[in-house]
Amino acid sequence: MKPRPPTLRDRRRYVLAACAPEYREPDPKTLYYTVLDAATALYGDAATAAMQISVMAGVRGYAILRCRRGEEWRMITACATVTSLNGSRIALHPVAVSGTMHALRRRIRSIPEPSDGEEVMLEGEPYCVRQCSGQNIDLIKKSIKNQKTLYFTQKDREEF
Amino acid sequence: MNFADACMHPYPHGDSSVRRLAHEAAARGYDGIVCVGISPPPDTPVRVIPAAVVAGKTFKDISVQVRRESRSADLILACAGDAGLNRALLSYRGIHILKGVHAAPRRAFDHICARNAADSEIAVDISLQPLIGSRGAARQKVLQCYADILRLQRRYGFRLAISSDARSVLDLRHVRVIPHLCGLFGMEPAETTAALGTVGRLLHPDMPVEVLE
């Protein structure tokens, strides 16, 4: 189909969402279906279709989503109800809304590769320490099944 | 405190430490958090208020727990039960917030409870956890319950408090998103802002004006 002229196109808004944990790099296709499911569960099929949600990009710690202008807060509310992606826990927090992706890309802060450090024992179980940005550390339980993560800070670790 | 989360469950009840929750809460726009079952660490970016959750089948069970916990906790949160228990709890000035109304039996929070809450200045908690974490019929039931509470609040004027019931940093949501989540059951943004400030008003209630000379 021939593209519409710019004056006949729908106006869009782009939303930059920060992922938590910050080292997650969301796959755009999986994130699209997850957000679409959340929006459908919250607002129904008709309202979700009117939002015209799509996921433009996913980089480490961030995702850029697109929707029709005027529907951005509904999409952000739907994103707030996303709790898992591919079976692991995630949260999406809105950072900025803009009419261009270029403006949002400037807001993306580069997140360093998480470094897995030494092992610690907590309540008799071994945890791997993952250093995040700032003072934050994530303790990832070393097991094959039921992988559990604890969210601590360096000061907490000093008090173990 | 303008924006305070009314209930969080740090480690060992949840998977995040108090300090981590406080850092995340500061990043999400809060200036205070109520944490259950801990003593607040000294160096946190937001104020951490120690609290206790009391629950029981009868009013006697709860009043014993309230007397014990009020020595160490600044805020006492009581879990809602049936209508009779809720009426008794909301007439008792030892508790500050009634929580878990969405999980209580149907019609457990009625107009008499609403009047008692307004008279005793006890806040009723709106937990965001069931709105975020549940789907389908379960969420619809919670939305109906909250809309019902809101209708009574507008009639009788008792206080509402908003909590994330977070057991993890991943359960926290930004302060800017909360009015939109509360808008799902008809709460106006101004009402949401007032509800987020309830914890500050519970800790520092309005006192009669004292004339100094």
Coordinates of C-alpha atoms in Angstrom, one line a residue:
Chain A
M1 CA 0.0 0.0 0.0
K2 CA 1.3 3.4 -0.9
P3 CA 2.3 5.4 2.2
R4 CA 0.0 8.2 3.2
P5 CA 1.2 11.8 2.8
P6 CA 2.4 13.3 6.1
T7 CA -0.7 15.4 6.6
L8 CA -2.9 12.3 6.6
R9 CA -0.8 10.3 9.0
D10 CA -1.7 9.8 12.6
R11 CA 0.4 11.7 15.1
R12 CA 2.5 9.5 17.3
R13 CA 4.2 9.7 20.7
Y14 CA 7.3 7.9 21.7
V15 CA 7.8 6.8 25.3
L16 CA 11.2 5.9 26.9
A17 CA 10.8 3.3 29.6
A18 CA 13.5 2.2 32.0
C19 CA 13.6 -1.5 32.8
A20 CA 14.2 -2.8 36.2
P21 CA 16.5 -4.7 36.8
E22 CA 18.7 -2.3 34.8
Y23 CA 20.8 -5.0 33.2
R24 CA 17.8 -6.5 31.3
E25 CA 17.9 -6.0 27.6
P26 CA 14.3 -6.6 26.5
D27 CA 13.6 -8.3 23.2
P28 CA 11.3 -5.8 21.3
K29 CA 9.0 -8.5 19.9
T30 CA 8.5 -10.2 23.3
L31 CA 8.0 -6.9 25.0
Y32 CA 5.5 -5.9 22.3
Y33 CA 3.3 -9.0 23.0
T34 CA 3.7 -8.5 26.8
V35 CA 2.6 -4.8 26.7
L36 CA -0.2 -5.6 24.3
D37 CA -1.5 -8.4 26.7
A38 CA -1.3 -6.0 29.6
A39 CA -3.2 -3.2 27.7
T40 CA -5.8 -5.7 26.5
A41 CA -6.3 -7.0 30.0
L42 CA -6.7 -3.5 31.4
Y43 CA -8.7 -1.6 28.7
G44 CA -10.0 -4.3 26.3
D45 CA -9.5 -5.0 22.7
A46 CA -11.1 -1.9 21.2
A47 CA -9.2 0.6 23.4
T48 CA -5.9 -1.3 22.8
A49 CA -6.4 -1.2 19.1
A50 CA -7.0 2.5 19.2
M51 CA -3.7 3.0 21.1
Q52 CA -1.6 1.5 18.2
I53 CA 1.1 0.3 20.5
S54 CA 4.5 -0.8 19.1
V55 CA 7.9 -1.3 20.5
M56 CA 10.6 0.5 18.5
A57 CA 13.8 -0.5 20.2
G58 CA 15.2 -2.4 23.2
V59 CA 18.6 -1.6 24.6
R60 CA 20.2 -2.6 27.9
G61 CA 18.0 -1.1 30.6
Y62 CA 15.6 0.8 28.3
A63 CA 12.9 0.3 25.7
I64 CA 11.3 2.8 23.4
L65 CA 7.6 2.3 22.8
R66 CA 5.3 4.1 20.4
C67 CA 1.5 4.9 20.5
R68 CA -1.0 7.3 19.0
R69 CA -0.9 10.8 20.4
G70 CA -3.2 11.3 23.3
E71 CA -3.0 7.6 24.3
E72 CA 0.5 7.8 25.9
W73 CA -0.7 7.8 29.6
R74 CA -3.0 4.8 28.9
M75 CA 0.0 2.9 27.4
I76 CA 2.2 3.9 30.4
T77 CA -0.5 2.7 32.8
A78 CA -0.6 -0.6 30.9
C79 CA 3.2 -0.8 31.1
A80 CA 3.0 -0.3 34.9
T81 CA 1.0 -3.6 35.1
V82 CA 3.8 -5.5 33.3
T83 CA 5.4 -7.8 35.9
S84 CA 7.2 -10.4 33.9
L85 CA 8.9 -10.9 30.6
N86 CA 9.9 -14.3 29.3
G87 CA 9.2 -15.8 32.7
S88 CA 11.6 -13.5 34.7
R89 CA 10.4 -10.5 36.7
I90 CA 10.6 -7.0 35.2
A91 CA 9.2 -3.5 35.8
L92 CA 8.9 -0.7 33.3
H93 CA 9.2 2.9 34.5
P94 CA 8.4 5.8 32.3
V95 CA 11.4 8.2 31.8
A96 CA 10.3 10.6 29.1
V97 CA 7.6 11.2 26.4
S98 CA 8.5 12.8 23.1
G99 CA 7.3 13.3 19.5
T100 CA 10.6 12.0 18.1
M101 CA 12.8 9.0 18.9
H102 CA 15.9 11.2 18.5
A103 CA 15.0 13.2 21.6
L104 CA 14.5 10.0 23.6
R105 CA 17.8 8.5 22.5
R106 CA 19.6 11.4 24.1
R107 CA 18.0 10.5 27.4
I108 CA 19.4 7.0 27.4
R109 CA 22.2 6.6 29.9
S110 CA 24.7 3.9 29.1
I111 CA 24.5 1.1 31.6
P112 CA 27.8 -0.8 32.2
E113 CA 27.9 -4.6 31.7
P114 CA 27.0 -6.1 35.1
S115 CA 30.0 -7.7 36.7
D116 CA 29.5 -11.0 38.6
G117 CA 31.8 -11.0 41.6
E118 CA 32.5 -13.4 44.3
E119 CA 30.2 -15.7 46.2
V120 CA 28.6 -14.9 49.5
M121 CA 26.7 -17.1 51.9
L122 CA 23.4 -15.8 53.2
E123 CA 21.2 -18.0 55.5
G124 CA 23.4 -21.0 54.6
E125 CA 22.9 -20.7 50.8
P126 CA 25.4 -19.5 48.2
Y127 CA 24.6 -16.3 46.3
C128 CA 26.6 -14.7 43.4
V129 CA 27.1 -10.9 43.9
R130 CA 26.2 -8.9 40.8
Q131 CA 27.5 -5.3 40.9
C132 CA 25.0 -2.8 39.5
S133 CA 25.3 0.9 39.1
G134 CA 25.9 3.0 42.1
Q135 CA 25.8 1.3 45.5
N136 CA 23.3 -1.4 44.4
I137 CA 24.1 -5.1 44.3
D138 CA 21.9 -8.0 43.3
L139 CA 22.5 -11.3 45.0
I140 CA 21.6 -14.2 42.6
K141 CA 21.1 -17.6 44.2
K142 CA 23.2 -20.3 42.7
S143 CA 20.8 -23.0 41.7
I144 CA 19.4 -24.5 38.6
K145 CA 15.7 -24.3 39.6
N146 CA 13.8 -21.5 41.3
Q147 CA 16.5 -18.8 40.7
K148 CA 16.0 -16.2 43.4
T149 CA 17.4 -12.7 43.4
L150 CA 17.9 -10.4 46.4
Y151 CA 18.2 -6.6 45.9
F152 CA 20.6 -5.1 48.4
T153 CA 23.2 -2.3 48.7
Q154 CA 26.9 -2.3 49.5
K155 CA 26.2 -1.1 53.0
D156 CA 23.8 -4.1 53.6
R157 CA 26.6 -6.4 52.4
E158 CA 29.0 -4.9 54.9
E159 CA 26.5 -5.7 57.7
F160 CA 26.2 -9.4 56.8
Chain B
M1 CA 6.0 14.3 53.6
N2 CA 4.0 14.9 50.4
F3 CA 4.4 11.4 48.8
A4 CA 4.8 8.4 51.1
D5 CA 4.1 4.8 50.4
A6 CA 1.9 3.4 53.1
C7 CA 3.2 -0.1 53.3
M8 CA 6.3 -2.0 52.2
H9 CA 7.7 -5.4 53.3
P10 CA 11.5 -5.3 53.2
Y11 CA 13.9 -8.3 53.6
P12 CA 13.4 -10.9 55.2
H13 CA 9.6 -10.6 54.4
G14 CA 10.5 -9.5 50.8
D15 CA 13.5 -9.8 48.6
S16 CA 14.9 -6.2 48.9
S17 CA 16.7 -4.5 51.8
V18 CA 15.3 -1.4 53.4
R19 CA 18.2 0.7 52.0
R20 CA 17.6 -0.6 48.5
L21 CA 13.9 0.1 48.8
A22 CA 14.6 3.6 50.1
H23 CA 17.0 4.3 47.2
E24 CA 14.4 3.1 44.6
A25 CA 11.6 5.0 46.3
A26 CA 13.7 8.2 46.1
A27 CA 14.3 7.5 42.4
R28 CA 10.5 7.0 41.9
G29 CA 9.6 10.3 43.4
Y30 CA 8.7 9.3 47.0
D31 CA 9.9 11.2 50.1
G32 CA 8.9 8.6 52.7
I33 CA 8.2 4.9 53.0
V34 CA 6.4 2.9 55.7
C35 CA 8.3 -0.4 56.3
V36 CA 6.9 -3.3 58.2
G37 CA 8.9 -5.2 60.8
I38 CA 12.2 -3.4 60.7
S39 CA 14.1 -0.7 62.6
P40 CA 15.0 2.1 60.1
P41 CA 18.7 2.5 59.1
P42 CA 20.2 5.9 59.8
D43 CA 21.4 6.8 56.3
T44 CA 18.6 6.6 53.8
P45 CA 17.6 9.1 51.0
V46 CA 14.0 9.1 52.1
R47 CA 12.4 8.9 55.6
V48 CA 11.8 5.3 56.6
I49 CA 8.9 4.9 59.1
P50 CA 8.8 1.7 61.1
A51 CA 5.4 0.1 61.2
A52 CA 3.7 -3.1 62.3
V53 CA 0.9 -5.1 60.8
V54 CA -1.6 -6.7 63.2
A55 CA -4.2 -9.3 62.2
G56 CA -6.5 -11.5 64.1
K57 CA -10.0 -13.1 64.2
T58 CA -11.3 -11.1 67.1
F59 CA -10.9 -7.5 68.3
K60 CA -9.3 -8.8 71.5
D61 CA -6.5 -10.5 69.6
I62 CA -5.8 -7.4 67.7
S63 CA -5.9 -5.0 70.6
V64 CA -3.3 -7.2 72.5
Q65 CA -1.0 -7.0 69.4
V66 CA -1.5 -3.3 69.1
R67 CA -0.5 -2.6 72.7
R68 CA 2.6 -4.8 72.2
E69 CA 3.6 -3.3 68.8
S70 CA 3.0 0.3 69.5
R71 CA 6.1 0.4 71.7
S72 CA 8.4 -0.1 68.7
A73 CA 6.3 1.0 65.6
D74 CA 5.3 4.5 64.7
L75 CA 2.4 3.3 62.6
I76 CA 0.0 0.4 63.3
L77 CA -1.7 -1.2 60.3
A78 CA -4.6 -3.5 61.0
C79 CA -5.8 -6.2 58.5
A80 CA -9.5 -5.9 57.7
G81 CA -11.9 -8.7 58.6
D82 CA -15.7 -9.1 58.6
A83 CA -18.0 -6.1 59.1
G84 CA -18.2 -6.5 62.9
L85 CA -14.5 -6.6 63.3
N86 CA -14.0 -3.6 61.0
R87 CA -16.5 -1.5 62.8
A88 CA -14.7 -2.3 66.1
L89 CA -11.2 -1.6 64.7
L90 CA -12.3 1.7 63.1
S91 CA -13.6 2.9 66.5
Y92 CA -10.3 2.1 68.2
R93 CA -7.7 4.9 68.1
G94 CA -4.7 2.6 68.6
I95 CA -4.5 1.8 64.9
H96 CA -3.7 4.2 62.1
I97 CA -4.5 2.4 58.8
L98 CA -7.0 -0.3 58.0
K99 CA -5.5 -2.5 55.2
G100 CA -6.6 -5.4 53.0
V101 CA -10.2 -4.3 52.6
H102 CA -10.2 -5.7 49.1
A103 CA -9.4 -9.1 50.5
A104 CA -12.1 -8.9 53.2
P105 CA -15.6 -10.5 52.7
R106 CA -18.1 -8.6 50.5
R107 CA -19.9 -5.7 52.3
A108 CA -17.3 -5.9 55.1
F109 CA -16.7 -2.1 54.7
D110 CA -20.0 -0.4 54.9
H111 CA -21.3 3.1 55.7
I112 CA -21.0 2.6 59.4
C113 CA -17.3 1.6 59.0
A114 CA -16.9 4.7 56.9
R115 CA -18.4 7.0 59.6
N116 CA -16.3 5.3 62.3
A117 CA -13.1 5.8 60.2
A118 CA -13.9 9.5 59.7
D119 CA -14.6 10.0 63.4
S120 CA -11.5 8.1 64.6
E121 CA -9.3 9.6 61.8
I122 CA -8.1 6.2 60.7
A123 CA -7.1 5.9 57.1
V124 CA -8.2 3.1 54.7
D125 CA -5.5 1.6 52.6
I126 CA -5.7 1.3 48.8
S127 CA -3.1 -1.3 47.8
L128 CA -1.8 -1.1 44.3
Q129 CA -0.5 -4.7 44.4
P130 CA -3.8 -6.4 43.3
L131 CA -4.2 -3.8 40.5
I132 CA -0.7 -4.5 39.1
G133 CA -0.3 -8.2 39.9
S134 CA -3.7 -9.7 39.2
R135 CA -5.7 -10.1 35.9
G136 CA -9.3 -10.8 34.8
A137 CA -12.0 -11.4 37.4
A138 CA -9.8 -10.9 40.4
R139 CA -8.7 -7.4 39.3
Q140 CA -12.3 -6.5 38.3
K141 CA -13.4 -7.4 41.9
V142 CA -10.7 -5.2 43.4
L143 CA -11.6 -2.3 41.1
Q144 CA -15.3 -2.6 42.2
C145 CA -14.2 -2.7 45.8
Y146 CA -12.0 0.4 45.5
A147 CA -14.8 2.3 43.6
D148 CA -17.1 1.4 46.5
I149 CA -14.6 2.7 49.1
L150 CA -14.1 5.9 47.0
R151 CA -17.9 6.5 46.9
L152 CA -18.0 6.2 50.7
Q153 CA -14.9 8.4 51.1
R154 CA -16.5 11.2 49.1
R155 CA -19.7 10.9 51.3
Y156 CA -18.1 10.6 54.8
G157 CA -14.6 12.2 54.2
F158 CA -12.4 9.6 55.9
R159 CA -8.7 9.4 54.9
L160 CA -7.4 7.2 52.2
A161 CA -3.8 6.0 52.0
I162 CA -2.0 4.4 49.0
S163 CA 0.5 1.6 49.4
S164 CA 2.4 -0.5 46.9
D165 CA 2.6 -3.4 49.3
A166 CA 6.0 -3.9 47.7
R167 CA 8.0 -7.0 48.7
S168 CA 10.6 -6.2 46.0
V169 CA 12.0 -3.1 44.3
L170 CA 10.3 -4.4 41.2
D171 CA 6.9 -3.8 42.8
L172 CA 7.4 -0.1 43.1
R173 CA 5.9 2.2 40.6
H174 CA 6.7 5.9 39.8
V175 CA 4.6 8.6 41.7
R176 CA 3.6 10.0 38.3
V177 CA 2.0 6.7 37.3
I178 CA -0.1 6.3 40.5
P179 CA -2.8 8.8 39.6
H180 CA -3.4 6.9 36.3
L181 CA -3.5 3.6 38.1
C182 CA -6.0 5.0 40.7
G183 CA -7.9 6.6 37.8
L184 CA -8.9 3.1 36.8
F185 CA -11.5 3.1 39.6
G186 CA -12.5 6.7 39.3
M187 CA -10.1 8.5 41.7
E188 CA -9.3 12.0 40.7
P189 CA -5.6 13.2 40.6
A190 CA -6.2 15.6 43.4
E191 CA -7.6 12.8 45.6
T192 CA -4.6 10.6 44.8
T193 CA -2.2 13.4 45.8
A194 CA -4.1 13.8 49.1
A195 CA -4.0 10.0 49.7
L196 CA -0.2 9.9 49.1
G197 CA 0.2 12.6 51.7
T198 CA -1.9 10.8 54.3
V199 CA 1.1 9.1 56.1
G200 CA 2.6 12.5 56.8
R201 CA -0.7 13.8 58.2
L202 CA -1.1 10.6 60.4
L203 CA 2.3 11.2 61.9
H204 CA 1.7 14.9 62.4
P205 CA -2.0 15.3 63.0
D206 CA -3.6 18.8 63.0
M207 CA -3.7 20.0 66.6
P208 CA -5.9 22.7 68.1
V209 CA -4.4 26.2 67.6
E210 CA -2.5 27.2 70.6
V211 CA -2.3 31.0 71.3
L212 CA 1.1 32.0 72.6
E213 CA 0.5 35.3 74.5

